[in-house]
């Protein structure tokens, strides 16, 4: 397999939006040989750059759900992602749109797995809420499992 | 069609960098009302900043924008250094300018290729553009990557750089470490020149602005990371007089503040910079501007894509020049001991003049902070453009007129432009 990359999307100054970064920090504490980690604010060009040439890309992001169960972890693949809004801008482009842009440019990883963690609070401020904090080790385990299987 | 009332409502320009709505009301062929409503996040930040140490604003305010964090860091540093009576030596000031060039390259290439160009080529978005013209979008991404590499080299990372501190930087690379970056930028220069030539072939709707223009000015070079202020109406004033000239006021339809310059509407950003300072561009940038049909001024906002392209060429060239003259400073920063005082800082963010003001107590704690970002300064001018565009095109059907309104907003690359790409529009006919 080509190189694998784990991409944490988010902003640690918006509470639970920092969950992807918290997972990256935990992974970086015990680096896995051959696995690159990348931090990203979700901007499409940066996402494409981060996963271009990767055999496996794992993206971790926060999501808001209705009804909400903060801390719940959702796993999906390219096929399972909702279709994009049919629009593209710079800042608001979501992961599904980045996949479509990547596809048009021949820049999608061979395999893409997204772990989305349900957030409770995306307001301004640092620190994850307890439910989301508690999910971090579980996401780390899930990411390591993905990287371990062939 | 023009003899009845029409109402255009665009709700929820919902977006991380700003939230807003657009509302246009037309009655009997006259545009009665145009309201662009943006909620500016910096207001929260001004409250955050009170009580924080004078060393913290570069890191805190960088978080205001993911696209132009260096602008926030730089205006903050300029203001605090002024309050503390410290001046950067020329070498460190050059590095600050160099880092800022990275942000211009990154931000301008993103706007030109992913946001603005699809408007001129009949594509709804960059994904559609990439499907038909893959090489075009690849060019934009290559330029953006070059800008990001520069940001990473001097800022520590591309998004919300962590290497900037009041008085300079935490650490700086050796000259030898910059060789790959210079190589990347040399390739980027060719792409930037191609960008201007490519956009020169677009068709531009007629629109000529008569607003006053405001931009930073530095003797001897195109102002980016510092300067005093100048206007096309002939005013010139230092940053400390910014608030005497630029007055923010509340308008009934918006929670965002509007700004006026000496009592009138004005514009900041690429058109203003180019119109005021084009003579200071490098020979290459001036030459390609001439090739693209730009004179020494540009007052058509649709042509702002050309001006951004010319600034892209300039920023790449300027970065190469600064790297060529770079020597690792013996110390990456100068000390900025706290003292009581007030400081004012400006710089030219990709979208226009960004002003910061800080009031410090004698222990260096911030007593008051004021941030005036370009998008809020330009809000009244954008509304005026919309009014002109709608008035001049009342014969268009709702969909076409709405499309033209969206383009009009995107000309300014406001932080809401992302939302403006998917306006849900409801026309109400009375």
XYZ file of C-alpha atoms in Angstrom:
580
model
C 0.000 0.000 0.000
C 1.124 3.572 -0.649
C 1.484 5.899 2.236
C -1.389 6.456 4.640
C -2.397 9.843 5.941
C -4.583 10.793 8.899
C -6.128 14.255 8.556
C -7.628 16.080 11.527
C -10.052 18.785 10.433
C -11.104 21.546 12.786
C -10.292 24.425 15.060
C -9.273 23.863 18.669
C -10.572 27.319 19.579
C -14.143 26.262 18.877
C -14.588 23.661 21.591
C -15.658 20.340 20.054
C -14.545 21.394 16.578
C -11.090 20.553 17.928
C -11.820 16.824 18.233
C -9.936 15.989 15.019
C -6.905 17.816 16.342
C -7.152 16.073 19.704
C -7.135 12.705 17.935
C -4.087 13.767 15.910
C -2.280 14.821 19.074
C -2.965 11.396 20.613
C -1.739 9.633 17.472
C 1.366 11.813 17.302
C 2.238 10.814 20.874
C 2.893 7.290 19.550
C 3.687 7.698 15.849
C 2.968 4.829 13.501
C 5.720 4.118 10.956
C 4.705 5.059 7.431
C 1.696 7.082 8.568
C 1.620 10.837 8.106
C -0.658 13.074 10.156
C -1.920 16.404 8.848
C -3.884 19.209 10.390
C -6.407 20.970 8.220
C -9.088 23.630 8.643
C -11.234 21.940 6.020
C -10.244 24.300 3.225
C -10.539 22.193 0.042
C -7.148 22.841 -1.537
C -5.457 21.878 1.722
C -7.518 18.697 2.015
C -6.629 17.703 -1.550
C -2.993 18.458 -0.891
C -3.015 16.383 2.274
C -4.459 13.259 0.690
C -2.998 13.419 -2.823
C -0.983 10.284 -3.507
C -2.175 8.503 -0.381
C -3.277 4.901 -0.512
C -5.454 5.372 2.531
C -6.690 8.666 3.919
C -8.527 8.854 7.222
C -10.289 12.136 7.952
C -11.530 13.048 11.424
C -14.004 15.862 11.824
C -16.752 17.060 14.144
C -20.398 17.042 13.074
C -23.589 18.473 14.424
C -26.539 16.090 14.322
C -30.214 16.422 14.989
C -31.166 14.847 17.325
C -27.761 14.971 18.890
C -25.819 12.345 20.818
C -22.543 14.121 21.607
C -19.559 11.838 21.416
C -21.152 9.328 19.053
C -18.747 8.257 16.334
C -19.815 7.810 12.741
C -17.658 5.991 10.221
C -18.227 6.410 6.517
C -16.419 5.941 3.234
C -16.576 7.861 -0.033
C -19.627 5.932 -1.146
C -21.410 6.629 2.113
C -20.860 10.367 2.102
C -23.870 12.543 1.397
C -23.806 14.269 -1.956
C -22.449 17.759 -1.733
C -24.552 20.855 -1.901
C -23.794 21.068 -5.611
C -21.840 24.222 -5.031
C -18.268 25.069 -4.396
C -16.862 27.971 -2.549
C -13.568 28.284 -0.793
C -14.280 28.270 2.888
C -17.486 26.317 3.192
C -16.631 23.390 1.002
C -17.334 20.229 2.922
C -15.533 16.924 2.717
C -18.005 15.541 0.112
C -17.357 18.560 -2.125
C -13.617 18.186 -1.654
C -13.996 14.558 -2.788
C -15.863 15.701 -5.908
C -13.248 18.333 -6.676
C -10.532 15.744 -6.066
C -12.283 13.296 -8.396
C -12.412 15.917 -11.168
C -8.682 16.425 -10.733
C -7.755 12.782 -10.309
C -6.742 13.519 -6.753
C -8.585 11.183 -4.454
C -6.927 8.632 -2.222
C -7.402 4.990 -3.163
C -9.414 4.604 -0.003
C -11.015 7.328 2.111
C -12.481 6.757 5.558
C -14.169 9.541 7.496
C -14.704 9.445 11.244
C -17.202 12.098 12.285
C -17.707 12.739 15.976
C -20.974 14.301 17.084
C -20.298 17.625 18.754
C -22.137 19.301 21.609
C -20.610 22.765 21.429
C -18.965 24.514 18.479
C -18.991 27.932 20.140
C -15.909 30.035 20.714
C -13.598 28.692 23.377
C -11.037 26.003 24.082
C -11.549 22.498 25.433
C -13.735 19.603 24.367
C -16.986 18.872 26.161
C -16.814 15.742 28.381
C -18.762 13.456 26.018
C -16.564 14.380 23.053
C -13.388 14.176 25.136
C -14.414 10.675 26.177
C -14.772 9.682 22.519
C -11.175 10.626 21.647
C -9.498 7.368 22.790
C -12.147 5.381 20.967
C -11.540 7.272 17.718
C -7.794 6.795 18.151
C -8.366 3.057 18.552
C -10.612 2.984 15.481
C -8.029 4.879 13.417
C -5.287 2.473 14.503
C -7.534 -0.445 13.554
C -8.092 1.043 10.090
C -4.370 1.502 9.634
C -3.672 -2.011 10.838
C -5.943 -3.891 8.490
C -4.795 -4.787 4.999
C -41.294 43.616 -15.604
C -39.895 46.877 -14.339
C -43.322 48.331 -13.584
C -44.112 46.225 -10.619
C -42.582 45.521 -7.295
C -40.026 42.817 -6.900
C -38.343 41.672 -3.780
C -35.176 39.666 -3.674
C -34.437 37.998 -0.402
C -31.411 35.909 0.256
C -31.537 34.416 3.672
C -28.734 32.762 5.563
C -25.430 33.539 3.992
C -24.480 31.239 6.833
C -20.739 30.742 7.032
C -17.924 30.336 9.483
C -16.183 33.599 8.612
C -19.343 35.656 8.533
C -23.040 35.338 8.421
C -25.305 37.484 6.399
C -28.231 37.977 4.134
C -29.069 39.950 1.040
C -32.316 41.790 0.539
C -33.151 43.792 -2.574
C -36.472 45.536 -3.010
C -37.589 47.046 -6.288
C -40.784 49.055 -6.739
C -41.956 50.625 -9.979
C -38.646 50.250 -11.661
C -36.706 51.844 -8.849
C -34.419 50.037 -6.463
C -35.850 51.003 -3.101
C -33.564 49.114 -0.824
C -30.400 47.028 -0.926
C -29.230 45.551 2.329
C -26.254 43.304 2.784
C -26.162 42.006 6.272
C -22.969 40.550 7.698
C -22.289 39.503 11.246
C -18.656 40.164 11.911
C -16.963 37.806 14.359
C -14.193 40.265 15.323
C -16.568 41.946 17.760
C -16.300 38.917 20.018
C -12.557 38.980 19.767
C -12.332 42.539 20.957
C -13.992 41.435 24.181
C -11.725 38.372 24.464
C -8.695 40.579 24.205
C -9.472 42.767 27.190
C -7.400 41.717 30.169
C -4.997 39.608 28.095
C -1.247 40.200 27.950
C 0.204 42.451 25.244
C 2.004 39.433 23.801
C -1.197 37.517 23.063
C -3.035 39.355 20.238
C -1.004 37.841 17.367
C -2.126 34.352 18.396
C -5.653 35.280 19.410
C -6.531 37.475 16.442
C -5.022 35.016 13.938
C -8.079 32.939 14.714
C -10.425 35.524 13.256
C -9.771 34.290 9.744
C -8.434 31.039 8.324
C -7.649 32.726 5.018
C -5.821 35.824 6.240
C -4.385 35.095 9.719
C -1.069 36.796 8.879
C -2.910 40.061 8.245
C -4.400 39.910 11.738
C -1.074 38.952 13.291
C 0.749 41.732 11.478
C -1.700 44.543 12.241
C -1.726 43.376 15.879
C 2.083 43.372 16.094
C 2.320 46.779 14.408
C -0.124 48.261 16.908
C 1.443 46.743 20.025
C 4.989 47.554 18.975
C 3.896 51.148 18.414
C 2.222 51.270 21.836
C 5.440 50.014 23.429
C 7.652 52.343 21.423
C 9.533 49.553 19.633
C 10.526 49.557 15.972
C 11.531 46.411 14.132
C 14.896 46.532 12.428
C 14.758 46.390 8.630
C 15.782 42.745 8.479
C 12.895 41.534 10.652
C 10.456 43.890 8.937
C 11.455 42.275 5.638
C 10.730 38.801 7.012
C 7.322 40.014 8.147
C 6.669 41.302 4.633
C 7.919 38.024 3.171
C 5.530 35.968 5.308
C 2.724 38.323 4.281
C 3.548 37.702 0.596
C 2.776 34.026 1.268
C -0.679 34.972 2.469
C -1.337 37.155 -0.584
C -0.248 34.329 -2.893
C -2.358 31.768 -1.097
C -5.467 33.920 -0.701
C -5.438 35.533 -4.156
C -4.889 32.233 -5.978
C -7.748 30.650 -4.041
C -10.112 33.483 -4.927
C -9.074 33.807 -8.566
C -9.239 30.113 -9.406
C -11.786 28.528 -7.071
C -14.220 31.397 -6.512
C -14.033 34.085 -9.139
C -13.013 32.470 -12.444
C -16.068 30.167 -12.642
C -18.202 33.346 -12.930
C -16.444 34.390 -16.122
C -16.391 30.966 -17.716
C -20.016 30.010 -17.249
C -19.365 27.383 -14.614
C -21.460 27.158 -11.458
C -18.430 26.296 -9.337
C -14.829 25.162 -9.283
C -15.778 21.484 -9.403
C -17.522 22.039 -12.703
C -14.559 24.102 -13.900
C -12.180 21.310 -12.888
C -14.219 18.775 -14.852
C -13.814 20.752 -18.070
C -10.483 22.477 -17.480
C -8.517 20.346 -15.102
C -5.228 22.058 -15.965
C -6.658 25.445 -14.993
C -7.648 24.373 -11.501
C -4.353 22.504 -11.102
C -2.558 25.768 -11.850
C -4.510 27.507 -9.107
C -3.757 24.743 -6.635
C -0.053 24.842 -7.507
C 0.042 28.576 -6.814
C -1.844 28.124 -3.572
C 0.595 25.435 -2.542
C 3.536 27.746 -3.234
C 1.960 30.362 -0.974
C 1.322 27.757 1.702
C 4.922 26.541 1.524
C 6.105 30.085 2.167
C 3.655 30.396 5.078
C 4.838 27.092 6.537
C 8.510 28.018 6.202
C 8.238 31.300 8.105
C 4.971 30.877 9.977
C 5.454 27.324 11.244
C 2.260 26.200 9.546
C -0.009 27.468 6.782
C -3.169 27.915 8.795
C -3.013 30.176 11.813
C 0.793 30.434 11.836
C 2.382 29.878 15.232
C 5.809 31.396 14.665
C 4.774 35.056 14.810
C 5.335 37.003 18.013
C 5.240 40.634 18.996
C 8.683 41.942 18.005
C 9.304 39.347 15.293
C 9.390 35.557 15.253
C 10.176 32.640 17.567
C 12.695 31.121 15.188
C 13.841 31.710 11.646
C 15.379 29.433 9.019
C 18.921 29.592 7.729
C 19.532 30.946 4.253
C 20.407 27.480 2.961
C 17.070 26.110 4.088
C 15.280 28.459 1.694
C 16.646 26.996 -1.543
C 13.700 24.624 -2.221
C 11.225 27.403 -1.395
C 12.912 29.743 -3.881
C 12.714 27.042 -6.542
C 8.983 26.568 -5.865
C 8.436 30.319 -6.117
C 10.356 30.610 -9.369
C 7.960 28.107 -10.902
C 5.038 29.938 -9.308
C 6.090 33.195 -10.980
C 5.501 31.697 -14.422
C 2.101 30.397 -13.333
C 1.215 33.801 -11.865
C 2.103 35.532 -15.143
C 0.004 32.962 -17.030
C -2.834 33.688 -14.619
C -2.949 37.359 -15.573
C -2.763 36.610 -19.311
C -5.511 34.005 -18.964
C -7.907 36.249 -17.033
C -7.209 39.119 -19.453
C -9.257 37.185 -22.013
C -12.409 37.239 -19.875
C -15.343 39.508 -20.628
C -15.995 42.148 -18.006
C -19.359 43.802 -17.430
C -19.232 47.607 -17.403
C -19.264 49.181 -13.981
C -17.204 52.174 -12.970
C -16.948 53.141 -9.310
C -16.628 56.711 -8.148
C -16.090 55.950 -4.458
C -13.114 57.235 -2.586
C -10.397 54.581 -2.322
C -8.316 53.950 0.806
C -5.055 52.001 0.958
C -1.805 51.844 2.873
C 1.194 53.605 1.412
C 4.887 53.001 1.943
C 7.561 55.083 0.301
C 9.474 53.096 -2.305
C 7.419 49.923 -2.312
C 3.897 48.603 -2.801
C 2.509 48.667 0.738
C 1.708 45.274 2.265
C 2.697 44.815 5.897
C 2.729 48.408 7.149
C 2.438 52.009 6.075
C 0.468 55.192 6.396
C -2.899 55.768 4.764
C -3.785 57.568 1.577
C -6.999 58.147 -0.300
C -7.782 58.967 -3.910
C -9.495 62.143 -2.693
C -6.101 63.369 -1.517
C -6.079 62.682 2.230
C -2.992 61.260 3.861
C -2.847 60.282 7.514
C -0.971 57.972 9.893
C -2.584 54.880 11.454
C -3.066 56.738 14.759
C -5.576 59.014 13.003
C -7.504 56.125 11.447
C -10.454 56.439 13.796
C -10.638 60.202 13.235
C -11.254 59.550 9.536
C -12.948 56.169 9.475
C -16.092 56.152 11.542
C -18.036 53.011 12.214
C -21.743 53.338 12.723
C -24.650 51.046 13.301
C -27.253 50.740 10.603
C -30.791 49.636 11.406
C -30.759 46.563 9.159
C -27.500 45.042 10.300
C -25.722 43.956 13.424
C -22.461 44.567 11.576
C -21.016 48.031 11.652
C -20.781 50.120 8.532
C -17.839 52.430 8.022
C -17.474 55.809 6.371
C -14.357 57.763 5.492
C -14.602 61.455 6.329
C -18.351 61.095 6.082
C -18.508 59.383 2.705
C -18.591 55.921 1.183
C -15.255 54.378 0.326
C -13.583 51.205 -0.743
C -10.488 49.358 0.387
C -8.833 46.306 -1.199
C -7.073 45.402 -4.455
C -8.742 48.104 -6.596
C -7.828 50.764 -4.040
C -4.251 49.520 -3.680
C -3.730 49.326 -7.414
C -5.289 52.704 -8.125
C -3.245 54.429 -5.423
C 0.022 52.522 -5.690
C 0.354 50.913 -9.133
C 3.427 53.025 -9.865
C 5.215 51.135 -7.077
C 4.702 47.691 -8.575
C 7.719 45.868 -9.978
C 8.492 46.333 -13.686
C 7.313 42.784 -14.433
C 4.012 43.289 -12.623
C 3.481 46.650 -14.331
C 4.271 45.169 -17.709
C 1.855 42.265 -17.380
C -0.800 44.683 -16.081
C -0.384 46.763 -19.234
C -0.557 43.618 -21.374
C -3.818 42.741 -19.618
C -5.273 46.126 -20.508
C -5.037 47.718 -17.073
C -4.098 51.375 -16.946
C -2.575 52.951 -13.876
C -5.981 52.849 -12.174
C -8.766 50.298 -12.024
C -12.286 51.218 -10.944
C -14.254 48.312 -12.376
C -14.820 45.729 -9.618
C -15.330 42.954 -12.164
C -11.742 43.570 -13.249
C -10.536 42.984 -9.706
C -9.622 39.471 -10.836
C -6.961 41.054 -13.083
C -5.695 43.220 -10.259
C -5.471 40.218 -7.925
C -3.495 38.449 -10.651
C -1.094 41.370 -10.955
C -0.702 41.444 -7.168
C -0.053 37.713 -7.284
C 2.806 38.290 -9.729
C 4.115 41.071 -7.515
C 3.884 39.005 -4.315
C 5.760 36.067 -5.851
C 8.444 38.338 -7.267
C 8.741 40.280 -4.031
C 9.044 37.042 -2.054
C 11.845 35.916 -4.363
C 13.586 39.270 -3.964
C 13.323 39.118 -0.168
C 14.569 35.526 -0.085
C 17.473 36.513 -2.306
C 18.504 39.169 0.205
C 17.757 37.042 3.271
C 20.302 36.345 5.965
C 19.267 34.578 9.142
C 19.038 37.336 11.774
C 21.266 36.917 14.804
C 18.129 37.084 16.912
C 14.646 36.341 15.511
C 12.901 39.046 17.509
C 13.409 42.312 19.359
C 12.233 42.703 22.936
C 8.965 44.522 23.372
C 8.773 45.477 27.043
C 5.290 46.467 28.112
C 4.372 50.010 28.976
C 1.123 51.925 29.264
C -0.007 53.433 26.012
C -2.116 53.234 22.909
C -0.952 51.728 19.625
C -2.432 51.703 16.146
C -1.453 49.225 13.448
C -2.464 48.728 9.867
C -1.583 46.349 7.083
C -3.023 45.380 3.715
C -4.934 42.128 4.116
C -5.735 40.457 0.783
C -9.209 42.035 1.029
C -8.065 45.485 2.141
C -6.819 47.654 4.957
C -6.983 46.004 8.366
C -6.754 48.316 11.368
C -6.000 47.323 14.981
C -5.873 49.561 18.032
C -4.803 48.470 21.515
C -4.767 50.326 24.795
C -2.333 48.827 27.302
C -1.949 49.434 31.028
C 1.499 49.753 32.598
C 1.651 46.003 33.221
C 0.987 45.319 29.531
C -2.587 44.123 29.987
C -4.993 45.120 27.261
C -7.584 47.599 28.457
C -9.316 48.059 25.128
C -9.043 46.649 21.622
C -10.547 47.751 18.355
C -10.368 45.845 15.068
C -11.726 47.203 11.789
C -11.605 44.496 9.097
C -11.831 45.228 5.376
C -15.074 43.398 4.716
C -17.037 45.592 7.091
C -15.413 48.712 5.638
C -16.486 47.626 2.169
C -20.021 46.685 3.079
C -21.563 50.033 2.093
C -19.659 50.072 -1.202
C -20.835 46.545 -2.029
C -24.421 47.593 -1.338
C -23.961 50.582 -3.629
C -22.628 48.315 -6.399
C -25.620 46.036 -5.967
C -27.935 49.024 -6.236
C -26.278 50.136 -9.493
C -26.168 46.646 -10.939
C -29.830 45.973 -10.180
C -30.933 49.424 -11.434
C -29.054 48.980 -14.678
C -30.357 45.475 -15.353
C -34.029 45.520 -14.426
C -34.868 43.939 -17.766
C -33.180 40.692 -16.689
C -35.305 37.911 -15.279
C -35.070 36.984 -11.620
C -32.524 34.219 -12.080
C -30.181 36.286 -14.229
C -30.443 39.314 -11.970
C -29.771 37.187 -8.909
C -26.743 35.691 -10.631
C -25.432 39.151 -11.356
C -25.957 40.148 -7.702
C -23.946 37.142 -6.578
C -21.132 38.027 -8.967
C -21.198 41.577 -7.696
C -20.657 40.341 -4.155
C -17.900 37.961 -5.209
C -15.964 40.766 -6.899
C -14.947 41.792 -3.410
C -13.840 38.394 -2.179
C -15.625 39.118 1.083
C -15.448 36.496 3.766
C -19.064 35.801 2.931
C -18.276 35.033 -0.692
C -18.340 31.351 0.084
C -21.937 31.693 1.171
C -22.691 33.893 -1.784
C -21.955 30.919 -3.986
C -25.065 29.167 -2.806
C -27.561 31.886 -2.220
C -31.053 30.497 -1.926
C -33.001 33.204 -3.585
C -36.651 33.960 -3.214
C -38.194 36.585 -5.430
C -41.382 38.066 -4.095
C -43.672 39.702 -6.598
C -46.261 42.100 -5.387
